[in-house]
Short mmCIF file of C-alpha atoms in Angstrom, two decimals:
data_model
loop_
_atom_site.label_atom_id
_atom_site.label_comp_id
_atom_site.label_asym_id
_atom_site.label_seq_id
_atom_site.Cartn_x
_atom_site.Cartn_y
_atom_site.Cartn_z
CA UNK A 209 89.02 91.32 80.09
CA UNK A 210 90.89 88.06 81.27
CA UNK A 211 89.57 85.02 79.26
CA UNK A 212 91.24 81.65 79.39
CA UNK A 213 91.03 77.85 77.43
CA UNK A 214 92.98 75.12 78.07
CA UNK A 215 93.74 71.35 78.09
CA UNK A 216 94.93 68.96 80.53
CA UNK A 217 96.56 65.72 79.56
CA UNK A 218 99.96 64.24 79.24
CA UNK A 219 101.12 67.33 77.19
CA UNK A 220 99.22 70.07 79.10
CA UNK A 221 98.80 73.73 77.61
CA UNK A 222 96.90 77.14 78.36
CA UNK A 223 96.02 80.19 76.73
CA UNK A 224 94.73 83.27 78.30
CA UNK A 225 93.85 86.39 76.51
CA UNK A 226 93.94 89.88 77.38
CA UNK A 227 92.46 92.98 76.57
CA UNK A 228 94.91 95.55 78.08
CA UNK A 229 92.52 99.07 77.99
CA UNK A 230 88.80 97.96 77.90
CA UNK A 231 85.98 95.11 78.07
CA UNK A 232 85.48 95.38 74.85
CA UNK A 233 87.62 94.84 71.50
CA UNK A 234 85.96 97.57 70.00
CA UNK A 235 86.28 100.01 72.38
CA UNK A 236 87.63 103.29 70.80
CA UNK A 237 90.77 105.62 72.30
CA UNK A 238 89.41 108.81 72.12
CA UNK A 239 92.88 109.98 72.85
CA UNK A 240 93.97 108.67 69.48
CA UNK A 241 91.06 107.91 67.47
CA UNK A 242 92.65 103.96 67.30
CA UNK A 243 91.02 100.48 68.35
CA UNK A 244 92.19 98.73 71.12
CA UNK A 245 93.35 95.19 70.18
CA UNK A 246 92.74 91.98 71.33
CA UNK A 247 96.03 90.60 72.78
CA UNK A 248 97.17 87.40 74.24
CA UNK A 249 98.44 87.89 77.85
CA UNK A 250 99.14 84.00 78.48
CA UNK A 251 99.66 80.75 75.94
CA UNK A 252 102.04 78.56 76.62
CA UNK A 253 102.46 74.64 76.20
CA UNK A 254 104.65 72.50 79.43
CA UNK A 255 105.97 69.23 79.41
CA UNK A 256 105.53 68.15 82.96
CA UNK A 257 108.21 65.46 84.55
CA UNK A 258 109.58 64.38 80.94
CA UNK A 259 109.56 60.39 80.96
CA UNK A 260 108.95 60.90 84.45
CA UNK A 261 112.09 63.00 85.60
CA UNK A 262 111.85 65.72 87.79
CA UNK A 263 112.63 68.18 85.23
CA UNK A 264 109.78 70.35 83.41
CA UNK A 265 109.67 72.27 80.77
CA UNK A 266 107.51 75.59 79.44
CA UNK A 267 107.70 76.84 76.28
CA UNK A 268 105.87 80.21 75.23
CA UNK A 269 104.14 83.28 76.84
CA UNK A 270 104.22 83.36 80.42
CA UNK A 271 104.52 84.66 83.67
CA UNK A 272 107.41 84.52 85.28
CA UNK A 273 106.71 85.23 89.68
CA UNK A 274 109.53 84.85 92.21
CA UNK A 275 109.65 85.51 95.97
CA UNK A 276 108.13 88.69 96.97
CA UNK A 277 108.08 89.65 93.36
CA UNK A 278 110.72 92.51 93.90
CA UNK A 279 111.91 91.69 90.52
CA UNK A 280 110.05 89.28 88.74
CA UNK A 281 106.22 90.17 89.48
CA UNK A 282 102.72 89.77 87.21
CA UNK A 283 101.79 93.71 87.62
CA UNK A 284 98.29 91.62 88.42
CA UNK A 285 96.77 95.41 89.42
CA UNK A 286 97.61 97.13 85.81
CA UNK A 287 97.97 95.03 82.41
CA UNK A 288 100.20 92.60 83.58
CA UNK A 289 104.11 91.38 82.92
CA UNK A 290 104.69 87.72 80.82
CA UNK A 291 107.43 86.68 78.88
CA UNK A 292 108.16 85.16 75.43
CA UNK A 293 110.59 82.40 76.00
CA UNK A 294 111.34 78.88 77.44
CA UNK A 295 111.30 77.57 81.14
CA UNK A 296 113.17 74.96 82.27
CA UNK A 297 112.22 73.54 85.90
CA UNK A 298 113.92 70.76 88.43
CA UNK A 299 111.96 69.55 91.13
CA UNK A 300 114.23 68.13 93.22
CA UNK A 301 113.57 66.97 97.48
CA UNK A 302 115.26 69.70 98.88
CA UNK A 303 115.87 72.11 96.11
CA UNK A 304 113.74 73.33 93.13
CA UNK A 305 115.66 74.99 90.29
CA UNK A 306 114.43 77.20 87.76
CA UNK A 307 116.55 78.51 84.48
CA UNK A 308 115.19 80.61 81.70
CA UNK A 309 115.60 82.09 78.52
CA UNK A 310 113.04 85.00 77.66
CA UNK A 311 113.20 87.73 74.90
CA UNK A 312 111.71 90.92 76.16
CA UNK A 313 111.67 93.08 72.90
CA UNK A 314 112.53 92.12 69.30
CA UNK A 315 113.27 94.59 66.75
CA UNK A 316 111.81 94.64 63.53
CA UNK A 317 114.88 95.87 61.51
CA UNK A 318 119.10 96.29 61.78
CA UNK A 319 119.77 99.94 61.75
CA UNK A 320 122.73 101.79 60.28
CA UNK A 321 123.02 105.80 62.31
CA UNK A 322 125.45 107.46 60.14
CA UNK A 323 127.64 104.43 58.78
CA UNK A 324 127.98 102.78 61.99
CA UNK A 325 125.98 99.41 62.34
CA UNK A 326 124.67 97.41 65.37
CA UNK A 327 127.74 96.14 67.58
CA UNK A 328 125.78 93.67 69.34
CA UNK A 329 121.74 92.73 68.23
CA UNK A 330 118.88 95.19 68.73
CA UNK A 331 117.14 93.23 70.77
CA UNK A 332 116.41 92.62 74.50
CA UNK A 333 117.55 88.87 75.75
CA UNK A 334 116.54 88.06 79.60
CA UNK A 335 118.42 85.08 80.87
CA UNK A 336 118.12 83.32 84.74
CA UNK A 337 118.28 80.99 87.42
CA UNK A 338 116.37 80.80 90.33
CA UNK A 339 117.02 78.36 93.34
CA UNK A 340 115.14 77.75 96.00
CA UNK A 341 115.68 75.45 98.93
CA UNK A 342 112.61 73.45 100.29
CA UNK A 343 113.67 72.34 103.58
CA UNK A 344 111.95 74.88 105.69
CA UNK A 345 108.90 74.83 103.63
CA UNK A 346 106.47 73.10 106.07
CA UNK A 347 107.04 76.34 108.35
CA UNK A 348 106.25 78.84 106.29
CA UNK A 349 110.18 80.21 105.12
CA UNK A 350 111.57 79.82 101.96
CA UNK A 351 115.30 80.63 101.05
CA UNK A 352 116.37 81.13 97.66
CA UNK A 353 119.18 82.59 95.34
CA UNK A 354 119.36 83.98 92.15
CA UNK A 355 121.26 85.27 88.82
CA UNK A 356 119.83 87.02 86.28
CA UNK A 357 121.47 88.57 82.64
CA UNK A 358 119.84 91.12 80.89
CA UNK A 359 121.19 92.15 77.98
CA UNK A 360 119.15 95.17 76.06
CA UNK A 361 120.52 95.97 72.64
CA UNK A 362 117.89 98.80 72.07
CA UNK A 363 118.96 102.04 73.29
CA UNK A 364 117.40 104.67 71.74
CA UNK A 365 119.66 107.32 69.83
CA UNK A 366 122.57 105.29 69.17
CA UNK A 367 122.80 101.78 68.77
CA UNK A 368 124.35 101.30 71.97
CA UNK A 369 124.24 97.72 74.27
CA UNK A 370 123.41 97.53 78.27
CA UNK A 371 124.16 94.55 79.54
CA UNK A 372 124.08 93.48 83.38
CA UNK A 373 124.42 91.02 85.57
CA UNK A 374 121.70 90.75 88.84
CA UNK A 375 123.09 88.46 91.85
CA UNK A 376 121.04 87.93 94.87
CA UNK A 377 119.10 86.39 97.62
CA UNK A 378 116.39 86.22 99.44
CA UNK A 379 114.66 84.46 102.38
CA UNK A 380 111.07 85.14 104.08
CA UNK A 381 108.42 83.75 106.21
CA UNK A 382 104.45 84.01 106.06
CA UNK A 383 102.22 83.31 108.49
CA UNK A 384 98.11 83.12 108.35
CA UNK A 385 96.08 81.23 110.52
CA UNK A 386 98.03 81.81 113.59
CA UNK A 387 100.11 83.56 115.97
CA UNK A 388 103.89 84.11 114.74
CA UNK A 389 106.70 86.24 113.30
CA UNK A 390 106.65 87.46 109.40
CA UNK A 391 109.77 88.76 107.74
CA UNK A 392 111.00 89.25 104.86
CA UNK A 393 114.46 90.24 103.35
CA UNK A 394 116.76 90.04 99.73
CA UNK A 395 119.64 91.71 98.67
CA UNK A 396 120.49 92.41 94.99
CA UNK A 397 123.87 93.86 93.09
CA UNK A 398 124.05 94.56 89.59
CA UNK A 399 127.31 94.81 88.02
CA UNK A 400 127.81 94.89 83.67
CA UNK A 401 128.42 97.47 81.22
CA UNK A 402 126.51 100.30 79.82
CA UNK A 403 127.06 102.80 76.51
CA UNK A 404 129.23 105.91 77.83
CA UNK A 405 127.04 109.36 76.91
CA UNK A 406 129.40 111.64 78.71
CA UNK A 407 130.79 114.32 76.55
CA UNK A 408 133.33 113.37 74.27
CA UNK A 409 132.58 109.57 73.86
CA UNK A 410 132.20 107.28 71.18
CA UNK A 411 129.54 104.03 70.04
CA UNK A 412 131.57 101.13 72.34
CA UNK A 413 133.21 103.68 74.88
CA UNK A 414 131.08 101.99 78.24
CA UNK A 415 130.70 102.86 81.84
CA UNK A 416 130.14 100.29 84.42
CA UNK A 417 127.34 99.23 86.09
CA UNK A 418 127.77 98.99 90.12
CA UNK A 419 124.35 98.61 91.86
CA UNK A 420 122.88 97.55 95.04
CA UNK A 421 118.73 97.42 96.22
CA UNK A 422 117.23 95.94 99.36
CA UNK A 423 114.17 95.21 100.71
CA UNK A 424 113.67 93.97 104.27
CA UNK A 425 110.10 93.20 106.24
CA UNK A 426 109.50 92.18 109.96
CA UNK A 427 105.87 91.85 111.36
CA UNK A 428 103.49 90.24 113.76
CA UNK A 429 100.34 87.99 112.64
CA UNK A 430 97.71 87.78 115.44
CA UNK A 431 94.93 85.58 114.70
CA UNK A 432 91.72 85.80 116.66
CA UNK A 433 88.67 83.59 115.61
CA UNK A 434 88.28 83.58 111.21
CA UNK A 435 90.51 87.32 111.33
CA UNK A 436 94.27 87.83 110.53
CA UNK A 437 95.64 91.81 111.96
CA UNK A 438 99.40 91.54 110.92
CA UNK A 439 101.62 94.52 111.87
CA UNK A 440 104.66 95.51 110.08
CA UNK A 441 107.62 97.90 109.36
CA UNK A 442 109.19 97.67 106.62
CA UNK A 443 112.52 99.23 105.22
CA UNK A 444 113.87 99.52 101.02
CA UNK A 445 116.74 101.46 99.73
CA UNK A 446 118.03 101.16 96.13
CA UNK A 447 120.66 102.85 94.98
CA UNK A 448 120.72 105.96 92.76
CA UNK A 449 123.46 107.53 90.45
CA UNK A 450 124.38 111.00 92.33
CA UNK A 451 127.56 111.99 89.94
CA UNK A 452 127.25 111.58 86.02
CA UNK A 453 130.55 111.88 85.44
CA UNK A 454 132.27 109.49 87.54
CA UNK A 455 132.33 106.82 84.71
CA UNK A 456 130.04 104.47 86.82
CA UNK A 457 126.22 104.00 86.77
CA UNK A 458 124.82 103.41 89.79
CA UNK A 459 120.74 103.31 89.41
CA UNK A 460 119.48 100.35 90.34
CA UNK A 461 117.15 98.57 88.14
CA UNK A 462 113.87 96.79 89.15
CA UNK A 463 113.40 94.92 86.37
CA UNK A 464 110.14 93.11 86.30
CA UNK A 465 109.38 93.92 90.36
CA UNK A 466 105.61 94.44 91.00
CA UNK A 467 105.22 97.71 92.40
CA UNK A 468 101.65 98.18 93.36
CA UNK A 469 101.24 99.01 96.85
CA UNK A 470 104.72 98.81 97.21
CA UNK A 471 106.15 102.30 97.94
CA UNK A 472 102.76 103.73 98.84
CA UNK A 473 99.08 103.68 97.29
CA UNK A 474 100.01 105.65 95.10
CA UNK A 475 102.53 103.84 93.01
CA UNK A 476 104.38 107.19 92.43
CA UNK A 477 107.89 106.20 92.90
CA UNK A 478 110.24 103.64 91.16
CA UNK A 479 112.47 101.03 92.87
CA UNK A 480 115.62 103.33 92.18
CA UNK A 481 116.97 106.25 93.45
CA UNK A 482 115.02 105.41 96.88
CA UNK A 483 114.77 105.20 100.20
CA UNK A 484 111.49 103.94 102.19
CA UNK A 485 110.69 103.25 105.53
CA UNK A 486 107.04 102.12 106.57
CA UNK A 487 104.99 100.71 109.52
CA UNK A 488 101.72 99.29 108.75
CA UNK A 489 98.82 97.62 110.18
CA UNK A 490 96.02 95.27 107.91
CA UNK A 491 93.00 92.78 108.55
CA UNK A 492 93.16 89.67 106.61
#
């Protein structure tokens, strides 16, 4: 279970724990026979408006949320996503500007398969920037762009690198506590270079990396009394890779998107390979 500390004060931190599988740090797997471990979810230290510029910064384990958290999400439903790195933040009038440098997996150890070594690192190094303009705030919509690296030195079986590029945009508005319009749309392509498995290649031979995933939301909010009833249809397509052997990869990848609820209540299927259409109907 969630448990959290903190501090406020002109260097502010927080820590939050997190016991991923249980209530209890002694609760046993019987699956396994093994302990489930206390972990920390959240603990992180910011520097807020350094000598009072409007640029922030956040060092440690965090979340990391954006937009309609297609691709950066907090999983809040399961065990939740954060992030070991550094955030940087400008808080500007119209524009607020976020860049980061996160490290998703480390490896413990170089390894050698066969006399061939690492060509890159074994580890996975998440890089962004996220900007998003403020001057249509007040009614609700916010517009923002985005690039994100990832670069994943891990691959399992050979010591192969992925690396890709995610370039995109976004722009949405919510509305609660009255009658109006909701929508919601963003566009993302992934371009880079992946390790080559087709028959007959070697460690280095690559394939590229050619992507595309979009997710788009229109809706009505009609407020009667203390009630919200917002109607919606909804529409998401990411691509998929039909042909292995065209030299090009074409699933797209979701990265850190929170997918609860997303493509039904199920949570069966994966932003990739997809196509959904929806209409819904909800009380808030």
């Amino acid at each position: 279970m969630p448990t959290r500390s903190g501090n406020t004060g002109p260097v502010g931190g927080n820590n939050e724990s997190f016991n991923p599988a249980g209530p209890l740090n002694f609760e046993q797997d019987a699956s396994n026979g093994t302990f489930n471990s206390l972990e920390l979810y959240q603990g992180w230290i910011a520097l807020d408006h350094i000598r009072g510029s409007s640029f922030s910064l956040k060092f440690g384990r965090q979340e990391i949320v954006k937009g309609s958290e297609m691709l950066l999400g907090d999983k809040d439903f399961y065990n939740g996503i954060s992030h070991d790195g550094v955030v940087g933040h400008w808080d500007w009038k119209k524009l607020n500007l976020d860049a980061w440098y996160t490290r998703p997996f480390q490896s413990a150890a170089v390894t050698n398969i066969f006399g061939t070594t690492i060509p890159d690192h074994q580890s996975v190094n998440f890089y962004g920037a996220w900007a998003q303009w403020n001057q249509w705030a007040s009614k609700g919509m916010d517009v923002a762009a985005y690039a994100m690296l990832y670069d994943d030195g891990t691959q399992a079986i050979t010591p192969s690198r992925r690396a890709f590029w995610t370039l995109g945009g976004r722009t949405g508005r919510n509305v609660t506590g009255k009658n109006g319009f909701n929508w919601n749309a963003e566009l993302a392509w992934q371009t880079g270079d992946q390790q080559d498995v087709r028959a007959g290649s070697t460690l280095g031979d690559t394939i590229k990396i050619k992507a595309t995933g979009f997710e788009g939301m229109i809706g009505y909010n009609l407020h009667s009394g203390s009630t919200d009833q917002q109607f919606q249809v909804s529409y998401a397509r990411a691509s998929g890779d039909d042909d292995a052997t065209d030299g090009d990869a074409k699933a797209f990848d979701p990265l850190f998107q929170d997918s609860h609820d997303r493509y039904g209540f199920a949570d069966l299927f994966n932003f990739s390979d997809l196509v959904s259409i929806s209409a819904g109907y909800h009380i808030i």
